[in-house]
Coordinates of C-alpha atoms in Angstrom, one line a residue:
X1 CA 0.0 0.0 0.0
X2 CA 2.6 2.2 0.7
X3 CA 4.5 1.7 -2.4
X4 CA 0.8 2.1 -4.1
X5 CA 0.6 5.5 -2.2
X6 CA 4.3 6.5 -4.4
X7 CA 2.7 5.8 -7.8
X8 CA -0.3 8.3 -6.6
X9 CA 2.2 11.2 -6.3
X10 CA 3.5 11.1 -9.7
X11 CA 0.0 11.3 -10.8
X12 CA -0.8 14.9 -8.8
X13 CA -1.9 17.5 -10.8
X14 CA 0.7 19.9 -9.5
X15 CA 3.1 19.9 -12.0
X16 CA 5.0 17.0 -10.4
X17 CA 4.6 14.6 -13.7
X18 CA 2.8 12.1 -15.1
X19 CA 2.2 8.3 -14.7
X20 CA 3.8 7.8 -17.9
X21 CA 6.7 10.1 -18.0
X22 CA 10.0 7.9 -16.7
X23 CA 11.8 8.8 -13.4
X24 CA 15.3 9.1 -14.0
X25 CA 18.0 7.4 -11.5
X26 CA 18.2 9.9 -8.7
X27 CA 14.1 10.5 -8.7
X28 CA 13.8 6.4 -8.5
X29 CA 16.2 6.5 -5.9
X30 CA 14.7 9.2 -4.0
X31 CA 11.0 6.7 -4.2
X32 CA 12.7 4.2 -3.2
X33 CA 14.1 5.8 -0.1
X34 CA 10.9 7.4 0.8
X35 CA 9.1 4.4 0.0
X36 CA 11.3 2.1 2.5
X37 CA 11.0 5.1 5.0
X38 CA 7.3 4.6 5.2
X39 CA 7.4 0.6 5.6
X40 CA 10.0 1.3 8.8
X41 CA 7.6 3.7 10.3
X42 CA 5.2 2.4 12.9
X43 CA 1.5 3.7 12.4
X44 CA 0.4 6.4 14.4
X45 CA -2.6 8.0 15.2
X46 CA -3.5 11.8 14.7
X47 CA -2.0 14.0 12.0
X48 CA 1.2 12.3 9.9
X49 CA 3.3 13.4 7.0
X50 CA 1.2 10.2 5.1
X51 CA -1.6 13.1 5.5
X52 CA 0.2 15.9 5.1
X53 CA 1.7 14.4 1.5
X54 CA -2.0 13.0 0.3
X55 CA -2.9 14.3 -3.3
X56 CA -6.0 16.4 -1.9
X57 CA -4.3 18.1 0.6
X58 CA -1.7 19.0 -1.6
X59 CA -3.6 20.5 -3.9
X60 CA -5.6 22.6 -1.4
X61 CA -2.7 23.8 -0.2
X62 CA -0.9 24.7 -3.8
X63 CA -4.3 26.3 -4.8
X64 CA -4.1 28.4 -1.1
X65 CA -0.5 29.7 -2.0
X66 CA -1.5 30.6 -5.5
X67 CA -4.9 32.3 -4.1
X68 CA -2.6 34.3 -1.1
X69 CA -0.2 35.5 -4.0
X70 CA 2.6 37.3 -2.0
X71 CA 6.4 38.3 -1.8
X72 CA 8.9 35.4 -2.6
X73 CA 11.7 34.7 -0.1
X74 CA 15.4 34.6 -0.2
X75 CA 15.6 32.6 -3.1
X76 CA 13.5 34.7 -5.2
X77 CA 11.1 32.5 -6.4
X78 CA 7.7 33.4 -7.3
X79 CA 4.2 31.7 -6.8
X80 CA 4.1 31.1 -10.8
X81 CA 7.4 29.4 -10.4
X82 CA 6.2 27.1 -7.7
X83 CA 4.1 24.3 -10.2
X84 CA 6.9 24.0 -12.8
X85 CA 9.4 23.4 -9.9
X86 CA 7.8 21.1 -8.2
X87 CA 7.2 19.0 -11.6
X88 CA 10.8 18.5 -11.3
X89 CA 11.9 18.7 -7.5
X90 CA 8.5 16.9 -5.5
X91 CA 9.6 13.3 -5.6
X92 CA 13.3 14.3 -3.8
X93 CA 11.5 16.6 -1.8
X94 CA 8.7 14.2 -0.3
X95 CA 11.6 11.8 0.6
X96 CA 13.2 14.6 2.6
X97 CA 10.1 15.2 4.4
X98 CA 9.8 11.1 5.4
X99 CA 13.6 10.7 6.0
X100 CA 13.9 14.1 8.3
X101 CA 16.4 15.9 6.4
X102 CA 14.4 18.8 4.5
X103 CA 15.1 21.9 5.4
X104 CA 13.0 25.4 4.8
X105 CA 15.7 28.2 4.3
X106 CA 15.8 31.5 6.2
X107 CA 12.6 33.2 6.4
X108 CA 13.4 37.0 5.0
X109 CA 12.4 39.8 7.2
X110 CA 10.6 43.0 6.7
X111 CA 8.7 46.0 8.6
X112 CA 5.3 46.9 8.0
X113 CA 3.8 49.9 9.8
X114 CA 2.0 48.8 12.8
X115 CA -2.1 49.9 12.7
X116 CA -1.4 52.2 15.9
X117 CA 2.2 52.9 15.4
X118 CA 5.4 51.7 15.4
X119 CA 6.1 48.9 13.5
X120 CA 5.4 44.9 13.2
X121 CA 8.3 42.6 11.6
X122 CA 7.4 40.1 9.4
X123 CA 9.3 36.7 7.8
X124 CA 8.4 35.9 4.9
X125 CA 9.1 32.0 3.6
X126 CA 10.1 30.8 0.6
X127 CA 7.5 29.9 -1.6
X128 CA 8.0 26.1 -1.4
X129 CA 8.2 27.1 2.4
X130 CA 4.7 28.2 2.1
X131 CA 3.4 25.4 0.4
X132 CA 4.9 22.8 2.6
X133 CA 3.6 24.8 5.6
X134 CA -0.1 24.7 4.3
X135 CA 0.2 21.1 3.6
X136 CA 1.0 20.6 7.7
X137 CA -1.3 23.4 8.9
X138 CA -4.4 21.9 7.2
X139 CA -3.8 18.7 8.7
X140 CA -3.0 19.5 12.1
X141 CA -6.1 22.5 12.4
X142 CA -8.3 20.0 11.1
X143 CA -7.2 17.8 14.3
X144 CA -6.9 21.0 16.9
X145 CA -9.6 23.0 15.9
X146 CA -12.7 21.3 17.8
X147 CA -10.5 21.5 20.7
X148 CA -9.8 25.1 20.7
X149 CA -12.2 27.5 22.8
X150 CA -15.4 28.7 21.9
X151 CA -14.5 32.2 22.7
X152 CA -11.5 31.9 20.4
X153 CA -12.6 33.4 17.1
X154 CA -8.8 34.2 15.2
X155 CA -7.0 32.1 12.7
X156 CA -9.8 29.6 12.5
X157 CA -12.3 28.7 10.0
X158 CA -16.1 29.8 10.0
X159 CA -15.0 32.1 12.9
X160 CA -14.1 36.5 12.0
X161 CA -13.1 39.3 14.4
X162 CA -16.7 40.5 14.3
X163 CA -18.0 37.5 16.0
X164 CA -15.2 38.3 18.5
X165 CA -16.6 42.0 18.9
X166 CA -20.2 40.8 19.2
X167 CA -19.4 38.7 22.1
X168 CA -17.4 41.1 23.6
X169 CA -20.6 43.3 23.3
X170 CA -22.9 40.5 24.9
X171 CA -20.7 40.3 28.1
X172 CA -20.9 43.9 28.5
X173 CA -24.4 43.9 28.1
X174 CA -25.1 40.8 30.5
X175 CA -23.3 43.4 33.4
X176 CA -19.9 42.7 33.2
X177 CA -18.9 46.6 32.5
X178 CA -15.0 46.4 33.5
X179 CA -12.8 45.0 30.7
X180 CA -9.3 43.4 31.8
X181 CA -7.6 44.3 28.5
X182 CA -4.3 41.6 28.4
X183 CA -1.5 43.2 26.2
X184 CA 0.9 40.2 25.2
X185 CA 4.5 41.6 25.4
X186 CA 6.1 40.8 21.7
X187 CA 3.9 37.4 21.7
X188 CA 5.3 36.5 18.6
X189 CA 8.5 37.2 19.0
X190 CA 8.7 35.4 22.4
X191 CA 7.2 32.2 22.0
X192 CA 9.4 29.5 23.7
X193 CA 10.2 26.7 21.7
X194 CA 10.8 24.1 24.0
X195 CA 7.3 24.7 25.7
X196 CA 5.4 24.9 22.5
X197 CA 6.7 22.0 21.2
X198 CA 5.9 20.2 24.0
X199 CA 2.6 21.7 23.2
X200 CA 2.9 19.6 19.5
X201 CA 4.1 16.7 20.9
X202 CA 1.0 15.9 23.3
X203 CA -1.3 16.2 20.0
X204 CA 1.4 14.6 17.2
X205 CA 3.0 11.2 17.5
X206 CA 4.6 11.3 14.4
X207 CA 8.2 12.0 14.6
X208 CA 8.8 13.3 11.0
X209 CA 5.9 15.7 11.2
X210 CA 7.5 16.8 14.7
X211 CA 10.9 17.4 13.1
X212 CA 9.6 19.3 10.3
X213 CA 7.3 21.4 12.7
X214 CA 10.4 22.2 15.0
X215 CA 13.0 22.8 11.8
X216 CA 10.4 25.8 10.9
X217 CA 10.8 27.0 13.9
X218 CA 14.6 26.9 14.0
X219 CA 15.2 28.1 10.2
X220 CA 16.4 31.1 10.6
X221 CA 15.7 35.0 9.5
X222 CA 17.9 36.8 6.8
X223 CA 18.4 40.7 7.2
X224 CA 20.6 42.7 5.5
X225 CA 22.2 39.8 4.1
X226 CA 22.7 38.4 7.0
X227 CA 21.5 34.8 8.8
X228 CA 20.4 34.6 12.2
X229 CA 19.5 31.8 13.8
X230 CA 15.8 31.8 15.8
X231 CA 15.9 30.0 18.9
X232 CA 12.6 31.4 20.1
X233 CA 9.6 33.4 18.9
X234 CA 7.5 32.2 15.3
X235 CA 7.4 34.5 12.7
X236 CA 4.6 36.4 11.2
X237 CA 4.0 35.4 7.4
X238 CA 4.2 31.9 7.0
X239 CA 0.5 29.8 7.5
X240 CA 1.7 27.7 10.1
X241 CA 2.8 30.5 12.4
X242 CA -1.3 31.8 13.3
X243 CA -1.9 27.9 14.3
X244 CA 0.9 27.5 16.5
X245 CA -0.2 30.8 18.3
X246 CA -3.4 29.3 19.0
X247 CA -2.0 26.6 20.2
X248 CA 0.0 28.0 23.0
X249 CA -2.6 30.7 23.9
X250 CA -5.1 27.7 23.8
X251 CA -3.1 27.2 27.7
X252 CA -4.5 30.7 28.6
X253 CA -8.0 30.0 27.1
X254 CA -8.2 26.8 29.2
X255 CA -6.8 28.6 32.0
X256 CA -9.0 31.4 32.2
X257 CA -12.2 28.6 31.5
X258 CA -11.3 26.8 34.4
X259 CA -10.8 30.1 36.6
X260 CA -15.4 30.6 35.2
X261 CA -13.8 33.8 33.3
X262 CA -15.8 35.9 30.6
X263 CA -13.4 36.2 27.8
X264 CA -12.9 36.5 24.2
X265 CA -10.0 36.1 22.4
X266 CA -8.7 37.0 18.9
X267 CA -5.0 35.8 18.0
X268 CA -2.8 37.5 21.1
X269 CA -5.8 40.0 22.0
X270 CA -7.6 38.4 25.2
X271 CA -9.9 40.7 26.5
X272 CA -11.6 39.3 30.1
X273 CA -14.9 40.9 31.5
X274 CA -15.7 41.2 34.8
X275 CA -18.2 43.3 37.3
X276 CA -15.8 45.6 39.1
X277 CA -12.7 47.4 39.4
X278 CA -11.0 45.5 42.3
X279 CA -12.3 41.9 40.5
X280 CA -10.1 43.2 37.3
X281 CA -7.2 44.3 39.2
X282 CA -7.1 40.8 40.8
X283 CA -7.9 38.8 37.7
X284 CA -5.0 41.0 35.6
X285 CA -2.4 39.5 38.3
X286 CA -3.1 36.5 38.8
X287 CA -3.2 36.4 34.5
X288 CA 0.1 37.7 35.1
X289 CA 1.5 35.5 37.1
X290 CA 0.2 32.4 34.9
X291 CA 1.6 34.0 32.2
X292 CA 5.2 34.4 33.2
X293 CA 5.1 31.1 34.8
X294 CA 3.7 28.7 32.3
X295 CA 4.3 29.9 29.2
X296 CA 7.5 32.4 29.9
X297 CA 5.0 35.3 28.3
X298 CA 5.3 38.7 30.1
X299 CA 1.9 41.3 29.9
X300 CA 3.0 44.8 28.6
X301 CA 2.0 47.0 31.5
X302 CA 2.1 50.0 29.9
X303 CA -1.0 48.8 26.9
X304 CA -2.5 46.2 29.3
X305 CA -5.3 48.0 31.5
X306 CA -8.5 47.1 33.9
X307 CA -11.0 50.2 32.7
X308 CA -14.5 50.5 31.1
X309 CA -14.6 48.9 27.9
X310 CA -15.5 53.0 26.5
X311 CA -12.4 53.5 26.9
X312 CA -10.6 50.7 25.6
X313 CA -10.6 49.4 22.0
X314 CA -10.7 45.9 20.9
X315 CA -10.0 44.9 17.6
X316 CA -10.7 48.5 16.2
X317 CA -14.0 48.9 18.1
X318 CA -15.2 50.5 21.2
X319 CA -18.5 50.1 22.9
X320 CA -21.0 52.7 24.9
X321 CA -21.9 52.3 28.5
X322 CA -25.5 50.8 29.6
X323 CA -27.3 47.7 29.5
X324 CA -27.4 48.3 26.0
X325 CA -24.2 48.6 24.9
X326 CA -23.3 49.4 20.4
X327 CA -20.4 49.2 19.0
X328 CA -18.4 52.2 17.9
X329 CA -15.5 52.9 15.6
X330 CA -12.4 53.0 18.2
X331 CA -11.2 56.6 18.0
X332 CA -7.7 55.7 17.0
X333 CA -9.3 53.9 14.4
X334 CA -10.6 56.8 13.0
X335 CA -7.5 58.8 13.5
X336 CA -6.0 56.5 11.1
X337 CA -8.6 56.4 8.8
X338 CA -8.6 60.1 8.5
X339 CA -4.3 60.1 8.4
X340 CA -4.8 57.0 5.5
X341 CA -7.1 59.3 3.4
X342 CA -4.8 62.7 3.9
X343 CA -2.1 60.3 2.5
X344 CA -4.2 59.2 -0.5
X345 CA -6.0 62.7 -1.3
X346 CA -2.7 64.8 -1.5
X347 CA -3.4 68.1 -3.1
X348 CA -0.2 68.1 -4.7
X349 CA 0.2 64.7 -6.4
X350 CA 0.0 66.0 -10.0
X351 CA -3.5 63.1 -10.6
X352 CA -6.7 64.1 -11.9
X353 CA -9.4 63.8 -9.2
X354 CA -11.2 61.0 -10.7
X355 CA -7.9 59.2 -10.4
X356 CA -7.6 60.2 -7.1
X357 CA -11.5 58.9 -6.2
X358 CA -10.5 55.3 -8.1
X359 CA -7.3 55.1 -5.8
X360 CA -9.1 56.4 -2.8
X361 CA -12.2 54.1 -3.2
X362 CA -10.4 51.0 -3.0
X363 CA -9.6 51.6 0.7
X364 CA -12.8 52.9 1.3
X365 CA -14.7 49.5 0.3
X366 CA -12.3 47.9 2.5
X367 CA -12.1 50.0 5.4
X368 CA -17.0 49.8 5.1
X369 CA -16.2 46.4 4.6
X370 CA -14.6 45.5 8.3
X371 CA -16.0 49.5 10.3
X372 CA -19.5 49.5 8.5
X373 CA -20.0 46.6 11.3
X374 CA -20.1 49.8 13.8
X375 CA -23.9 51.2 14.8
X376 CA -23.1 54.5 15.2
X377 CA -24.3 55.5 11.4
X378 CA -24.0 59.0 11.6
X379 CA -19.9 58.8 12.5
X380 CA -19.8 57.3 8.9
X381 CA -22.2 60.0 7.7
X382 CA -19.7 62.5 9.1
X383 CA -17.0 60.6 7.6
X384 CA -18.7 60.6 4.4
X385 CA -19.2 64.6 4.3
X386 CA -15.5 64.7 5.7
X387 CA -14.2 63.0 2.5
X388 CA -16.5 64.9 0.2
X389 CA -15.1 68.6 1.4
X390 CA -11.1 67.0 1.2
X391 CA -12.0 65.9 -2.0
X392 CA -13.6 69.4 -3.4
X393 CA -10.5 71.3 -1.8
X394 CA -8.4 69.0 -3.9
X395 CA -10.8 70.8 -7.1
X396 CA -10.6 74.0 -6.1
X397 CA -6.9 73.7 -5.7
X398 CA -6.1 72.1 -9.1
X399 CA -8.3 75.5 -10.9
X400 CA -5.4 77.3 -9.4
X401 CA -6.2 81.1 -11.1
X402 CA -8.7 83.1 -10.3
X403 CA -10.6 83.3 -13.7
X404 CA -10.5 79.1 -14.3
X405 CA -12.2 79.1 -10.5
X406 CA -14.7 81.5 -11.7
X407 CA -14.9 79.9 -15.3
X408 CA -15.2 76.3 -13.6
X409 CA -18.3 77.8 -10.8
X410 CA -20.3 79.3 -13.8
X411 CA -19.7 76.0 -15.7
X412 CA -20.9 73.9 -13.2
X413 CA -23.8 76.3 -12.4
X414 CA -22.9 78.9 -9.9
X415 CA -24.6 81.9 -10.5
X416 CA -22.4 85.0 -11.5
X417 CA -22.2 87.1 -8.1
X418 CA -21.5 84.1 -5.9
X419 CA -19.1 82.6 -8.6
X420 CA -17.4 85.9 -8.4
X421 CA -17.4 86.3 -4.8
X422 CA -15.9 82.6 -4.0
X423 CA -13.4 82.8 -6.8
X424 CA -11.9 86.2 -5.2
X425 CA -12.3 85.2 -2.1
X426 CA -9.0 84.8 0.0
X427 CA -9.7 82.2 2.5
X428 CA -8.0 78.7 1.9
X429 CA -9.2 75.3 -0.2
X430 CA -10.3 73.8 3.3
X431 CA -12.6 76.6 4.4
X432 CA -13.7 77.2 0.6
X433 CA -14.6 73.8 0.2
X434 CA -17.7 73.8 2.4
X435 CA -19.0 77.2 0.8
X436 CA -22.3 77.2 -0.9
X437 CA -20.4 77.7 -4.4
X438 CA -18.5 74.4 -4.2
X439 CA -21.5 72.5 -3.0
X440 CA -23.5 73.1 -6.0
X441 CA -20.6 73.3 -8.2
X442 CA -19.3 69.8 -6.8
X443 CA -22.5 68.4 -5.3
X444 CA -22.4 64.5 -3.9
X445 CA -24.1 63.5 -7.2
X446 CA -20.5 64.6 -8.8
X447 CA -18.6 62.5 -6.5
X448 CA -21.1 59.4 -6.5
X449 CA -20.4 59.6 -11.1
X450 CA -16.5 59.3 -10.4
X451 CA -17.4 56.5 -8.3
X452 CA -16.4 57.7 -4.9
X453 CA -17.4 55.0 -2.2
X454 CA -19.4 55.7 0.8
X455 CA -18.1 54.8 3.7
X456 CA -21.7 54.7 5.4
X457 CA -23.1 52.4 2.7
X458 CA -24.3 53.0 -0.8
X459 CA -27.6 54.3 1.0
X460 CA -25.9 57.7 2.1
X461 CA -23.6 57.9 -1.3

């Protein structure tokens, strides 16, 4: 059977051959090896490289790496490189993975500007990293996910950082009004490896899976040229990492469901919800204390707070006080929102302003797509009228001259007096811009035909 199980990897559809194509010496040599490998190996229950290696899963996981696009890694390789090198590379690389000795290269690190500041570094795998990574993650979250928490909603499937803000919402409402807000000190640069493999290990028999898992782990970042070697943290870009997080946090989940805790959790944001002050004070230590000694994870103390959940934010949302708490845009969200547009509506960036609406719009659909979940309607009304004035000082800014102001009013209907008032006028674009003359000249209609989004809903447009 296992032998039979070789002959089915020659047929994947992955670029990896066909049945009738010959092997040459060193791919027959490679099956053989991997082939032999298999027969030594005792069977074990749970997740195994057999699974990780079927044709289905390998497929689902190709298709996943194509779908997620992105960077390539140190070697350069792209995702449109991926099918015609594994057509020639799989059968040598499946043996590594059954005798032990593959092994994923440096991940290559990059910054990305952190949401509220600062910024978050990021290792990005190789491309066949990627793909070998999927292959394991779908097999082992298929195994751990029914065991994670119910009030774990990130990195799994079915399960969205809404559904972590509506039950955040639903403790607040049921009384618990003080939010213990856990701030995870460089969580995913400080994972210990020792403690999350152990983690592995109680869930995974299989030794070659265990090795691979562990030689992720340990492969290294390249910066500037240079290697260093990782002996603790997981990296942020590769699809196993967001697993592995949930495993070890699944400790604090478990923890804090044994202690009868109201908490909700999305990937290292655990927010806990209690009825008073002193409660949260005392909850936030004792978390502290399990923290530091069970999983070596430190709380930031300066982010980390016990407070009323108005004036905290969670996942980019904020709540009112009452029995009957809604859900309101977080104001550093919309701090960054408004910073995010500024840096997309430039008056000075030499594009039309229907090329500026296309570009601007994009983010816009986005940014409804995840803050439109909000029910406070008329801050995204505001928003709305907000972008509309920016975008009609951009106009009045790009007439430039007095007489193509005027000329551009009178075109667009403004009658004579007020056309020439407002085009001699010597206040700024900004003040201008909400000035009867530029409302009828640039009404919403306008924006709505150059297909400017609403971020309020196409209702409002």
């Amino acid at each position: 059977m296992r032998i039979m199980r070789q002959k089915d990897q020659r047929e994947l559809n992955l670029g990896i051959g066909a049945e009738s194509e010959a092997l040459s010496t060193s791919a027959q040599a490679t099956e053989v090896r991997a082939a032999k490998a298999c027969l030594e190996r005792p069977a074990v229950a749970g997740p195994s490289m057999e699974a990780v290696v079927e044709r289905e899963n390998l497929k689902k996981a190709l298709a996943q790496v194509k779908r997620n696009k992105g960077a390539p890694g140190i070697d350069g390789m792209t995702v449109e490189d991926l099918g015609p090198y594994l057509k020639e590379h799989w059968l040598t690389i499946r043996a590594q993975l059954f005798e032990g000795t593959y092994k994923p290269q440096p991940v290559r690190r990059v910054e990305i500007p952190k949401a509220s500041g600062g910024k978050r570094l990021l290792g990005i795998p190789t491309v066949l990293d990627r793909f070998i990574q999927q292959a394991v993650m779908q097999v082992l979250q298929a195994d751990w996910d029914g065991t994670f928490s119910e009030t774990n909603f990130g990195f799994r499937p079915g399960r969205s950082a809404h559904q972590a803000v509506e039950r955040a919402q639903a403790y607040i409402a049921s009384g618990h009004a003080i939010v213990v807000d856990l701030d995870l000190e460089k969580f995913f640069d400080r994972v210990n490896h020792d403690i999350l493999m152990g983690l592995v290990t109680k869930r995974v028999a299989d030794k070659c899976l265990l090795r691979l898992i562990r030689t992720f782990l340990n492969a290294g970042v390249m910066e500037g040229g240079l290697v260093s070697p990782t002996e603790e943290g997981m990296p942020q870009g590769g699809p196993l990492s967001p697993l592995l997080s949930n495993l070890m946090l699944d400790v604090l989940d478990k923890e804090l469901e044994k202690r009868g805790h109201h908490f909700v959790r999305y990937a290292d944001d655990c927010n806990i919800y209690v009825r008073s002050q002193r409660a949260g004070e005392r909850v936030l230590a004792g978390i502290e204390r399990f923290l530091e000694r069970r999983l070596r994870l430190k709380i930031n103390k300066a982010k980390s707070a016990v407070a009323k959940p108005s004036v905290r934010k969670f996942l980019g949302f904020s709540f009112t006080g009452g029995t009957e708490p809604r859900r309101l845009v977080a104001p550093q969200a919309i701090a960054r929102f408004k910073a995010k547009v500024r840096e997309l509506t430039q008056r000075t960036c030499g594009k039309s302003l229907g090329q500026i609406v296309r570009k601007l719009s994009v983010y816009l659909v986005g940014w409804r797509g995840y803050f439109g979940f909000c029910q406070t309607p008329s801050v995204l009304l505001k928003l709305d009228r907000w972008l509309r004035r920016r975008l009609r000082a951009i106009a009045w800014k790009q007439w430039k001259r007095g007489t193509t102001r005027y000329a551009e009013l009178r075109r667009r209907g403004v009658g004579r007096d007020l056309a020439v008032k407002t085009a001699g006028s010597p206040h700024g674009p900004w003040r201008l811009a909400n000035s009867p003359a530029l409302t009828v000249a640039l009404p919403n209609a306008f924006f709505a035909s150059l297909g400017l989004a609403s971020v309020a809903g196409q209702r409002h447009a």
